[in-house]
mmCIF file of C-alpha atoms and ligand atoms in Angstrom:
data_model
loop_
_atom_site.group_PDB
_atom_site.id
_atom_site.type_symbol
_atom_site.label_atom_id
_atom_site.label_comp_id
_atom_site.label_asym_id
_atom_site.label_seq_id
_atom_site.Cartn_x
_atom_site.Cartn_y
_atom_site.Cartn_z
ATOM 1 C CA UNK A 1 5.920 70.736 -179.737
ATOM 2 C CA UNK A 2 5.703 67.671 -182.014
ATOM 3 C CA UNK A 3 3.068 68.390 -184.497
ATOM 4 C CA UNK A 4 4.925 71.611 -185.352
ATOM 5 C CA UNK A 5 7.733 69.377 -186.529
ATOM 6 C CA UNK A 6 5.455 66.851 -189.062
ATOM 7 C CA UNK A 7 6.877 68.825 -192.602
ATOM 8 C CA UNK A 8 10.290 68.086 -190.903
ATOM 9 C CA UNK A 9 9.258 64.498 -190.057
ATOM 10 C CA UNK A 10 7.455 63.685 -193.303
ATOM 11 C CA UNK A 11 10.485 64.591 -195.152
ATOM 12 C CA UNK A 12 12.704 62.070 -193.025
ATOM 13 C CA UNK A 13 10.869 59.748 -193.298
ATOM 14 C CA UNK A 14 10.647 60.192 -196.845
ATOM 15 C CA UNK A 15 14.863 61.164 -196.985
ATOM 16 C CA UNK A 16 15.015 56.915 -195.138
ATOM 17 C CA UNK A 17 12.432 55.827 -196.864
ATOM 18 C CA UNK A 18 14.045 55.933 -200.704
ATOM 19 C CA UNK A 19 16.578 52.934 -199.842
ATOM 20 C CA UNK A 20 14.138 50.866 -199.875
ATOM 21 C CA UNK A 21 11.582 50.931 -202.825
ATOM 22 C CA UNK A 22 9.841 47.720 -202.920
ATOM 23 C CA UNK A 23 12.026 45.777 -200.088
ATOM 24 C CA UNK A 24 9.003 44.140 -198.680
ATOM 25 C CA UNK A 25 11.097 42.154 -195.884
ATOM 26 C CA UNK A 26 12.991 45.117 -194.309
ATOM 27 C CA UNK A 27 10.323 46.378 -192.796
ATOM 28 C CA UNK A 28 10.887 46.295 -189.248
ATOM 29 C CA UNK A 29 14.912 47.687 -190.232
ATOM 30 C CA UNK A 30 12.115 50.496 -192.139
ATOM 31 C CA UNK A 31 10.319 50.997 -188.957
ATOM 32 C CA UNK A 32 13.542 50.845 -186.081
ATOM 33 C CA UNK A 33 15.022 53.047 -188.140
ATOM 34 C CA UNK A 34 12.630 55.680 -188.549
ATOM 35 C CA UNK A 35 11.792 54.937 -184.733
ATOM 36 C CA UNK A 36 15.342 56.414 -183.723
ATOM 37 C CA UNK A 37 15.445 58.953 -185.554
ATOM 38 C CA UNK A 38 11.738 60.312 -184.990
ATOM 39 C CA UNK A 39 11.292 59.322 -181.307
ATOM 40 C CA UNK A 40 8.129 57.468 -182.985
ATOM 41 C CA UNK A 41 6.134 56.779 -185.433
ATOM 42 C CA UNK A 42 3.217 59.012 -187.445
ATOM 43 C CA UNK A 43 0.759 57.725 -189.130
ATOM 44 C CA UNK A 44 1.439 59.321 -192.146
ATOM 45 C CA UNK A 45 4.668 57.616 -191.748
ATOM 46 C CA UNK A 46 2.963 54.552 -191.289
ATOM 47 C CA UNK A 47 1.124 55.472 -194.085
ATOM 48 C CA UNK A 48 4.515 55.968 -196.461
ATOM 49 C CA UNK A 49 6.193 52.340 -195.704
ATOM 50 C CA UNK A 50 3.571 51.032 -196.649
ATOM 51 C CA UNK A 51 3.136 52.422 -199.927
ATOM 52 C CA UNK A 52 6.952 52.476 -200.903
ATOM 53 C CA UNK A 53 7.812 48.871 -198.629
ATOM 54 C CA UNK A 54 4.890 47.708 -200.805
ATOM 55 C CA UNK A 55 3.388 45.812 -197.348
ATOM 56 C CA UNK A 56 -0.640 45.958 -196.624
ATOM 57 C CA UNK A 57 -1.081 48.764 -193.879
ATOM 58 C CA UNK A 58 -2.645 45.496 -191.649
ATOM 59 C CA UNK A 59 0.907 44.239 -191.798
ATOM 60 C CA UNK A 60 2.796 47.354 -190.678
ATOM 61 C CA UNK A 61 0.509 48.105 -187.342
ATOM 62 C CA UNK A 62 0.767 44.049 -186.755
ATOM 63 C CA UNK A 63 4.835 44.694 -186.656
ATOM 64 C CA UNK A 64 4.572 47.700 -184.669
ATOM 65 C CA UNK A 65 1.861 46.601 -182.130
ATOM 66 C CA UNK A 66 4.359 44.022 -181.906
ATOM 67 C CA UNK A 67 7.220 44.865 -180.407
ATOM 68 C CA UNK A 68 8.082 46.942 -177.490
ATOM 69 C CA UNK A 69 11.035 49.095 -179.177
ATOM 70 C CA UNK A 70 8.252 51.013 -181.832
ATOM 71 C CA UNK A 71 5.646 53.723 -180.804
ATOM 72 C CA UNK A 72 3.052 54.911 -181.750
ATOM 73 C CA UNK A 73 2.531 58.591 -179.358
ATOM 74 C CA UNK A 74 6.249 60.261 -179.593
ATOM 75 C CA UNK A 75 8.938 59.370 -176.673
ATOM 76 C CA UNK A 76 11.024 61.724 -174.709
ATOM 77 C CA UNK A 77 14.718 62.412 -175.680
ATOM 78 C CA UNK A 78 15.874 59.640 -173.400
ATOM 79 C CA UNK A 79 13.677 56.357 -172.145
ATOM 80 C CA UNK A 80 14.340 56.074 -168.371
ATOM 81 C CA UNK A 81 13.926 52.154 -168.180
ATOM 82 C CA UNK A 82 13.088 50.596 -164.395
ATOM 83 C CA UNK A 83 14.315 46.769 -164.440
ATOM 84 C CA UNK A 84 11.311 45.858 -161.945
ATOM 85 C CA UNK A 85 12.834 42.143 -162.779
ATOM 86 C CA UNK A 86 13.274 39.250 -159.814
ATOM 87 C CA UNK A 87 16.366 40.350 -158.799
ATOM 88 C CA UNK A 88 15.853 44.140 -158.352
ATOM 89 C CA UNK A 89 13.082 43.749 -156.665
ATOM 90 C CA UNK A 90 13.363 42.303 -153.875
ATOM 91 C CA UNK A 91 16.706 44.801 -154.045
ATOM 92 C CA UNK A 92 14.362 47.873 -153.668
ATOM 93 C CA UNK A 93 13.466 47.820 -157.560
ATOM 94 C CA UNK A 94 9.328 49.286 -156.262
ATOM 95 C CA UNK A 95 10.571 51.828 -154.764
ATOM 96 C CA UNK A 96 12.495 52.959 -157.306
ATOM 97 C CA UNK A 97 10.412 53.347 -159.836
ATOM 98 C CA UNK A 98 7.989 55.722 -157.392
ATOM 99 C CA UNK A 99 10.306 57.414 -156.583
ATOM 100 C CA UNK A 100 11.817 58.120 -160.733
ATOM 101 C CA UNK A 101 7.350 58.223 -161.104
ATOM 102 C CA UNK A 102 7.503 61.425 -158.787
ATOM 103 C CA UNK A 103 10.763 62.698 -159.686
ATOM 104 C CA UNK A 104 9.386 62.403 -163.509
ATOM 105 C CA UNK A 105 5.060 63.092 -162.007
ATOM 106 C CA UNK A 106 4.683 61.070 -164.686
ATOM 107 C CA UNK A 107 3.049 57.171 -164.595
ATOM 108 C CA UNK A 108 4.974 54.452 -166.379
ATOM 109 C CA UNK A 109 4.813 54.189 -169.909
ATOM 110 C CA UNK A 110 4.021 58.125 -170.324
ATOM 111 C CA UNK A 111 6.506 60.798 -171.419
ATOM 112 C CA UNK A 112 7.036 64.278 -170.072
ATOM 113 C CA UNK A 113 5.482 67.881 -171.727
ATOM 114 C CA UNK A 114 8.597 68.656 -172.267
ATOM 115 C CA UNK A 115 9.420 65.025 -174.216
ATOM 116 C CA UNK A 116 12.718 64.716 -171.781
ATOM 117 C CA UNK A 117 11.797 62.103 -170.833
ATOM 118 C CA UNK A 118 10.178 58.363 -171.027
ATOM 119 C CA UNK A 119 9.319 56.184 -168.450
ATOM 120 C CA UNK A 120 9.512 52.456 -168.920
ATOM 121 C CA UNK A 121 9.981 49.403 -166.954
ATOM 122 C CA UNK A 122 11.287 45.569 -167.766
ATOM 123 C CA UNK A 123 11.842 42.686 -166.089
ATOM 124 C CA UNK A 124 15.190 41.946 -166.183
ATOM 125 C CA UNK A 125 18.506 43.843 -168.223
ATOM 126 C CA UNK A 126 20.280 40.733 -168.007
ATOM 127 C CA UNK A 127 22.726 42.581 -165.006
ATOM 128 C CA UNK A 128 21.074 41.604 -161.519
ATOM 129 C CA UNK A 129 24.186 41.668 -160.114
ATOM 130 C CA UNK A 130 23.679 45.327 -160.769
ATOM 131 C CA UNK A 131 20.539 46.126 -159.558
ATOM 132 C CA UNK A 132 18.253 47.681 -158.292
ATOM 133 C CA UNK A 133 19.176 49.004 -161.970
ATOM 134 C CA UNK A 134 17.510 51.518 -164.241
ATOM 135 C CA UNK A 135 18.964 52.860 -167.467
ATOM 136 C CA UNK A 136 18.460 56.069 -168.497
ATOM 137 C CA UNK A 137 19.127 56.493 -172.499
ATOM 138 C CA UNK A 138 22.006 53.724 -173.277
ATOM 139 C CA UNK A 139 23.558 54.456 -169.617
ATOM 140 C CA UNK A 140 23.281 51.911 -167.173
ATOM 141 C CA UNK A 141 23.176 53.028 -163.284
ATOM 142 C CA UNK A 142 22.917 49.882 -160.884
ATOM 143 C CA UNK A 143 23.315 50.065 -157.238
ATOM 144 C CA UNK A 144 20.852 52.103 -157.504
ATOM 145 C CA UNK A 145 19.611 54.092 -154.484
ATOM 146 C CA UNK A 146 16.943 56.171 -153.704
ATOM 147 C CA UNK A 147 18.250 59.153 -152.632
ATOM 148 C CA UNK A 148 20.586 58.779 -156.278
ATOM 149 C CA UNK A 149 17.103 59.190 -158.496
ATOM 150 C CA UNK A 150 16.892 63.030 -158.410
ATOM 151 C CA UNK A 151 20.911 63.667 -158.927
ATOM 152 C CA UNK A 152 21.288 60.974 -162.284
ATOM 153 C CA UNK A 153 17.657 62.858 -164.210
ATOM 154 C CA UNK A 154 18.806 66.203 -163.370
ATOM 155 C CA UNK A 155 22.108 65.059 -164.647
ATOM 156 C CA UNK A 156 20.518 64.714 -168.484
ATOM 157 C CA UNK A 157 19.137 68.044 -170.408
ATOM 158 C CA UNK B 1 -1.432 12.885 -207.663
ATOM 159 C CA UNK B 2 -0.241 9.986 -205.362
ATOM 160 C CA UNK B 3 -2.911 7.862 -203.244
ATOM 161 C CA UNK B 4 -2.483 7.434 -199.797
ATOM 162 C CA UNK B 5 -4.068 5.112 -196.961
ATOM 163 C CA UNK B 6 -4.214 6.196 -193.458
ATOM 164 C CA UNK B 7 -5.876 4.329 -190.816
ATOM 165 C CA UNK B 8 -8.699 7.001 -189.349
ATOM 166 C CA UNK B 9 -10.655 5.557 -186.144
ATOM 167 C CA UNK B 10 -9.865 2.240 -187.311
ATOM 168 C CA UNK B 11 -10.883 2.689 -191.072
ATOM 169 C CA UNK B 12 -8.684 2.344 -193.546
ATOM 170 C CA UNK B 13 -9.393 5.342 -195.927
ATOM 171 C CA UNK B 14 -7.755 6.847 -198.624
ATOM 172 C CA UNK B 15 -6.055 10.298 -199.532
ATOM 173 C CA UNK B 16 -4.024 11.941 -202.176
ATOM 174 C CA UNK B 17 -0.668 13.308 -201.737
ATOM 175 C CA UNK B 18 -0.584 16.678 -199.719
ATOM 176 C CA UNK B 19 -3.368 16.410 -198.137
ATOM 177 C CA UNK B 20 -3.879 17.323 -194.763
ATOM 178 C CA UNK B 21 -5.143 14.923 -191.682
ATOM 179 C CA UNK B 22 -8.181 16.966 -191.831
ATOM 180 C CA UNK B 23 -9.380 17.576 -195.485
ATOM 181 C CA UNK B 24 -8.532 13.224 -195.764
ATOM 182 C CA UNK B 25 -10.815 12.807 -193.233
ATOM 183 C CA UNK B 26 -13.880 15.317 -194.052
ATOM 184 C CA UNK B 27 -13.655 13.346 -197.482
ATOM 185 C CA UNK B 28 -14.817 10.506 -196.004
ATOM 186 C CA UNK B 29 -17.212 12.053 -193.926
ATOM 187 C CA UNK B 30 -15.726 11.591 -190.281
ATOM 188 C CA UNK B 31 -16.869 14.899 -188.882
ATOM 189 C CA UNK B 32 -13.789 16.640 -186.923
ATOM 190 C CA UNK B 33 -15.037 19.927 -185.166
ATOM 191 C CA UNK B 34 -12.706 23.662 -186.258
ATOM 192 C CA UNK B 35 -13.528 26.985 -185.484
ATOM 193 C CA UNK B 36 -10.317 28.604 -188.095
ATOM 194 C CA UNK B 37 -10.305 26.479 -191.202
ATOM 195 C CA UNK B 38 -11.428 27.798 -194.300
ATOM 196 C CA UNK B 39 -11.712 25.552 -197.206
ATOM 197 C CA UNK B 40 -11.168 28.380 -199.378
ATOM 198 C CA UNK B 41 -8.213 30.311 -197.120
ATOM 199 C CA UNK B 42 -4.788 29.046 -196.051
ATOM 200 C CA UNK B 43 -4.510 26.635 -192.940
ATOM 201 C CA UNK B 44 -4.108 28.398 -189.785
ATOM 202 C CA UNK B 45 -3.612 25.936 -186.988
ATOM 203 C CA UNK B 46 -4.950 27.928 -184.152
ATOM 204 C CA UNK B 47 -7.932 27.309 -182.745
ATOM 205 C CA UNK B 48 -7.256 23.692 -182.048
ATOM 206 C CA UNK B 49 -9.891 22.213 -181.622
ATOM 207 C CA UNK B 50 -9.515 20.111 -184.695
ATOM 208 C CA UNK B 51 -6.983 17.962 -182.788
ATOM 209 C CA UNK B 52 -6.916 14.135 -183.283
ATOM 210 C CA UNK B 53 -4.076 12.257 -181.503
ATOM 211 C CA UNK B 54 -1.979 10.403 -184.252
ATOM 212 C CA UNK B 55 0.408 7.112 -184.620
ATOM 213 C CA UNK B 56 0.360 3.940 -182.405
ATOM 214 C CA UNK B 57 0.237 3.729 -178.450
ATOM 215 C CA UNK B 58 2.029 4.026 -176.184
ATOM 216 C CA UNK B 59 4.170 6.335 -178.984
ATOM 217 C CA UNK B 60 1.331 9.193 -179.694
ATOM 218 C CA UNK B 61 0.716 12.478 -179.944
ATOM 219 C CA UNK B 62 -2.098 15.086 -180.103
ATOM 220 C CA UNK B 63 -1.923 17.441 -183.080
ATOM 221 C CA UNK B 64 -3.793 19.780 -185.307
ATOM 222 C CA UNK B 65 -4.872 17.651 -188.241
ATOM 223 C CA UNK B 66 -5.682 20.874 -189.805
ATOM 224 C CA UNK B 67 -1.899 21.610 -191.220
ATOM 225 C CA UNK B 68 -0.404 18.170 -190.438
ATOM 226 C CA UNK B 69 0.244 16.709 -193.762
ATOM 227 C CA UNK B 70 -1.250 13.716 -194.109
ATOM 228 C CA UNK B 71 1.244 9.886 -195.017
ATOM 229 C CA UNK B 72 0.205 6.791 -195.793
ATOM 230 C CA UNK B 73 0.606 4.373 -193.377
ATOM 231 C CA UNK B 74 -0.931 6.998 -190.369
ATOM 232 C CA UNK B 75 -2.793 6.283 -187.986
ATOM 233 C CA UNK B 76 -5.081 8.197 -186.137
ATOM 234 C CA UNK B 77 -7.278 8.943 -183.476
ATOM 235 C CA UNK B 78 -10.376 10.845 -183.877
ATOM 236 C CA UNK B 79 -12.383 10.509 -180.855
ATOM 237 C CA UNK B 80 -9.708 9.173 -178.094
ATOM 238 C CA UNK B 81 -10.231 9.337 -174.814
ATOM 239 C CA UNK B 82 -7.301 12.051 -174.619
ATOM 240 C CA UNK B 83 -8.540 14.279 -177.863
ATOM 241 C CA UNK B 84 -11.968 14.854 -176.209
ATOM 242 C CA UNK B 85 -10.585 15.421 -172.565
ATOM 243 C CA UNK B 86 -8.499 18.028 -174.214
ATOM 244 C CA UNK B 87 -11.107 19.373 -176.771
ATOM 245 C CA UNK B 88 -13.217 19.603 -173.179
ATOM 246 C CA UNK B 89 -10.695 22.406 -172.108
ATOM 247 C CA UNK B 90 -10.192 24.130 -175.216
ATOM 248 C CA UNK B 91 -13.777 24.472 -175.058
ATOM 249 C CA UNK B 92 -14.212 26.018 -171.609
ATOM 250 C CA UNK B 93 -11.165 28.291 -172.307
ATOM 251 C CA UNK B 94 -13.403 29.685 -175.660
ATOM 252 C CA UNK B 95 -16.160 29.976 -173.766
ATOM 253 C CA UNK B 96 -15.064 32.231 -171.635
ATOM 254 C CA UNK B 97 -14.035 34.426 -174.275
ATOM 255 C CA UNK B 98 -17.224 33.738 -176.230
ATOM 256 C CA UNK B 99 -20.169 32.857 -174.002
ATOM 257 C CA UNK B 100 -22.611 33.726 -176.154
ATOM 258 C CA UNK B 101 -21.127 32.396 -179.690
ATOM 259 C CA UNK B 102 -23.602 29.909 -181.267
ATOM 260 C CA UNK B 103 -21.089 27.044 -182.743
ATOM 261 C CA UNK B 104 -19.588 27.303 -179.478
ATOM 262 C CA UNK B 105 -22.435 26.662 -177.442
ATOM 263 C CA UNK B 106 -23.827 23.537 -179.490
ATOM 264 C CA UNK B 107 -20.262 21.621 -179.394
ATOM 265 C CA UNK B 108 -19.724 22.991 -175.464
ATOM 266 C CA UNK B 109 -23.282 21.338 -175.361
ATOM 267 C CA UNK B 110 -22.113 18.285 -177.437
ATOM 268 C CA UNK B 111 -18.695 17.386 -175.272
ATOM 269 C CA UNK B 112 -20.561 17.670 -172.729
ATOM 270 C CA UNK B 113 -19.366 20.735 -170.875
ATOM 271 C CA UNK B 114 -21.689 22.381 -169.157
ATOM 272 C CA UNK B 115 -20.051 23.485 -165.554
ATOM 273 C CA UNK B 116 -18.239 27.142 -165.546
ATOM 274 C CA UNK B 117 -15.096 26.696 -163.696
ATOM 275 C CA UNK B 118 -13.897 29.492 -165.378
ATOM 276 C CA UNK B 119 -14.494 32.903 -165.274
ATOM 277 C CA UNK B 120 -15.605 35.110 -168.359
ATOM 278 C CA UNK B 121 -13.366 36.824 -169.674
ATOM 279 C CA UNK B 122 -15.584 37.902 -172.774
ATOM 280 C CA UNK B 123 -13.425 39.525 -175.416
ATOM 281 C CA UNK B 124 -16.279 37.724 -178.038
ATOM 282 C CA UNK B 125 -13.250 37.404 -180.840
ATOM 283 C CA UNK B 126 -11.373 34.079 -180.328
ATOM 284 C CA UNK B 127 -8.551 35.144 -182.733
ATOM 285 C CA UNK B 128 -9.515 32.345 -184.898
ATOM 286 C CA UNK B 129 -8.163 35.063 -188.229
ATOM 287 C CA UNK B 130 -11.191 34.055 -190.378
ATOM 288 C CA UNK B 131 -11.993 37.954 -191.050
ATOM 289 C CA UNK B 132 -8.302 38.921 -191.778
ATOM 290 C CA UNK B 133 -6.889 36.138 -194.053
ATOM 291 C CA UNK B 134 -10.706 36.454 -196.359
ATOM 292 C CA UNK B 135 -10.406 40.175 -196.032
ATOM 293 C CA UNK B 136 -6.177 39.707 -196.810
ATOM 294 C CA UNK B 137 -6.252 36.306 -199.486
ATOM 295 C CA UNK B 138 -9.628 36.232 -200.846
ATOM 296 C CA UNK B 139 -10.814 40.409 -201.780
ATOM 297 C CA UNK B 140 -7.250 41.023 -200.931
ATOM 298 C CA UNK B 141 -8.454 44.317 -199.671
ATOM 299 C CA UNK B 142 -6.178 44.558 -196.485
ATOM 300 C CA UNK B 143 -9.168 46.268 -194.650
ATOM 301 C CA UNK B 144 -8.737 44.338 -191.655
ATOM 302 C CA UNK B 145 -6.277 42.991 -189.269
ATOM 303 C CA UNK B 146 -4.079 42.169 -186.110
ATOM 304 C CA UNK B 147 -3.129 44.436 -183.359
ATOM 305 C CA UNK B 148 -1.330 44.240 -180.089
ATOM 306 C CA UNK B 149 0.370 40.769 -179.189
ATOM 307 C CA UNK B 150 0.044 38.303 -175.643
ATOM 308 C CA UNK B 151 -3.182 38.999 -174.094
ATOM 309 C CA UNK B 152 -3.885 42.041 -175.787
ATOM 310 C CA UNK B 153 -4.093 40.983 -179.043
ATOM 311 C CA UNK B 154 -6.628 41.830 -180.400
ATOM 312 C CA UNK B 155 -8.635 42.514 -184.757
ATOM 313 C CA UNK B 156 -8.861 45.779 -185.705
ATOM 314 C CA UNK B 157 -10.225 47.644 -188.658
ATOM 315 C CA UNK B 158 -7.796 50.219 -190.581
ATOM 316 C CA UNK B 159 -9.430 52.924 -191.114
ATOM 317 C CA UNK B 160 -7.797 54.219 -193.880
ATOM 318 C CA UNK B 161 -8.805 50.667 -195.892
ATOM 319 C CA UNK B 162 -11.990 49.995 -193.906
ATOM 320 C CA UNK B 163 -14.103 53.342 -194.348
ATOM 321 C CA UNK B 164 -13.948 52.484 -198.093
ATOM 322 C CA UNK B 165 -13.690 49.036 -198.829
ATOM 323 C CA UNK B 166 -15.694 47.597 -196.145
ATOM 324 C CA UNK B 167 -19.746 48.993 -196.539
ATOM 325 C CA UNK B 168 -20.110 47.370 -199.810
ATOM 326 C CA UNK B 169 -18.131 45.024 -198.950
ATOM 327 C CA UNK B 170 -18.921 42.889 -195.910
ATOM 328 C CA UNK B 171 -18.548 39.223 -197.121
ATOM 329 C CA UNK B 172 -16.604 38.868 -194.021
ATOM 330 C CA UNK B 173 -19.832 39.158 -191.251
ATOM 331 C CA UNK B 174 -20.623 35.697 -192.055
ATOM 332 C CA UNK B 175 -17.282 34.017 -190.934
ATOM 333 C CA UNK B 176 -16.856 35.013 -187.850
ATOM 334 C CA UNK B 177 -17.853 31.950 -185.107
ATOM 335 C CA UNK B 178 -19.231 34.878 -182.933
ATOM 336 C CA UNK B 179 -20.631 37.772 -184.747
ATOM 337 C CA UNK B 180 -18.440 40.303 -183.092
ATOM 338 C CA UNK B 181 -16.835 41.771 -186.181
ATOM 339 C CA UNK B 182 -20.663 42.969 -187.868
ATOM 340 C CA UNK B 183 -21.170 44.026 -184.178
ATOM 341 C CA UNK B 184 -18.170 46.375 -184.094
ATOM 342 C CA UNK B 185 -18.547 47.136 -187.520
ATOM 343 C CA UNK B 186 -22.151 48.308 -186.624
ATOM 344 C CA UNK B 187 -20.781 50.436 -183.545
ATOM 345 C CA UNK B 188 -18.281 51.743 -185.691
ATOM 346 C CA UNK B 189 -21.168 53.064 -188.362
ATOM 347 C CA UNK B 190 -23.068 54.243 -185.267
ATOM 348 C CA UNK B 191 -20.793 56.284 -183.843
ATOM 349 C CA UNK B 192 -20.268 57.912 -186.837
ATOM 350 C CA UNK B 193 -23.516 58.848 -187.600
ATOM 351 C CA UNK B 194 -23.410 56.682 -190.494
ATOM 352 C CA UNK B 195 -26.499 54.710 -192.597
HETATM 353 S S1 SF4 C 201 -13.380 38.712 -185.199
HETATM 354 FE FE1 SF4 C 201 -14.659 37.305 -185.759
HETATM 355 S S2 SF4 C 201 -13.770 36.287 -187.574
HETATM 356 FE FE2 SF4 C 201 -12.028 37.884 -186.761
HETATM 357 S S3 SF4 C 201 -10.578 36.741 -185.477
HETATM 358 FE FE3 SF4 C 201 -11.980 37.665 -184.386
HETATM 359 S S4 SF4 C 201 -13.354 35.443 -183.987
HETATM 360 FE FE4 SF4 C 201 -12.024 35.193 -185.776
HETATM 361 S S1 FES C 202 15.904 42.137 -162.415
HETATM 362 FE FE1 FES C 202 16.750 43.839 -162.567
HETATM 363 S S2 FES C 202 18.766 43.044 -164.244
HETATM 364 FE FE2 FES C 202 17.656 41.195 -163.706
HETATM 365 S S1 FES C 203 -9.670 24.019 -187.085
HETATM 366 FE FE1 FES C 203 -7.545 23.496 -187.081
HETATM 367 S S2 FES C 203 -6.421 24.745 -185.460
HETATM 368 FE FE2 FES C 203 -8.695 25.778 -185.591
#
């Protein structure tokens, strides 16, 4: 579980922060690094970042809530992103999304209880010719059909 | 400081280099409505209410006077048809957000904005940032900030700091054009059962 890791999390955060003391202009970079390492940004971490980088906490919160890349709740090991852009939409992405939601048992924006998958939508990935598209982790699955969904998701562990 | 002369609403007005149009106009007693401007704070340029028309026809454009630097020879109209029309629209939008705010209601009346064409989607905060900027620039407490973006943008007290800094200060409350700041603060306090 996530909360059990909090001590280890703090260690990791301190380790990352060690190289950035007072570097207030590197806020986003530090946040990205911590997000990547922990898959979320715990509150204690934000406070530590504010202290170490010498950036007001309000600015840290502002940045964290502004960019979609950051999360204030723990994310799953894999992020599943279903494209719901126009091109994918006309090629059936709403049904793909439904199927993914059913298969994972969560709604878009949520994370499975085992923290394996987080589900998100996006409004075009720039590869419309491959539509409908779903990205799992950093692998693009294009020209998707409904019955491929489960197989693809099952292939991740 | 070098003297500059502007033509505002047909009158020659002198100001100093480095001033904004708003400062020059106000210095001469010309009234330009503002919501997000505050003398002691860095100009922010978000409410757009202070817009004026600059240039000579047919090449004129609308600029926000609180952030636009005054320059020698600049021709400014503070109450042209275009300015009034645009300001009316802004007031309609602001009213939909903060229907009860006295400053906004008064301005709306002054500009003859009466019919409510827009559905009220009251968030009460108009995101003028006066509270956030006052807290950061003057008090240097950073107890309040913006979160989210786009239509989800809102003002939030930073709990870790606000619980300590805000109760004895409260200096930003009277700055808030809509009063929502104090309401929210009181709400949170009463939820916490604190005096
Ligand atoms: S709470 Fe009031 S002062 Fe603060 S941004 Fe909103 S309207 Fe402006
Ligand atoms: S609409 Fe899906 S990739 Fe462009
Ligand atoms: S006073 Fe100029 S934009 Fe608000």
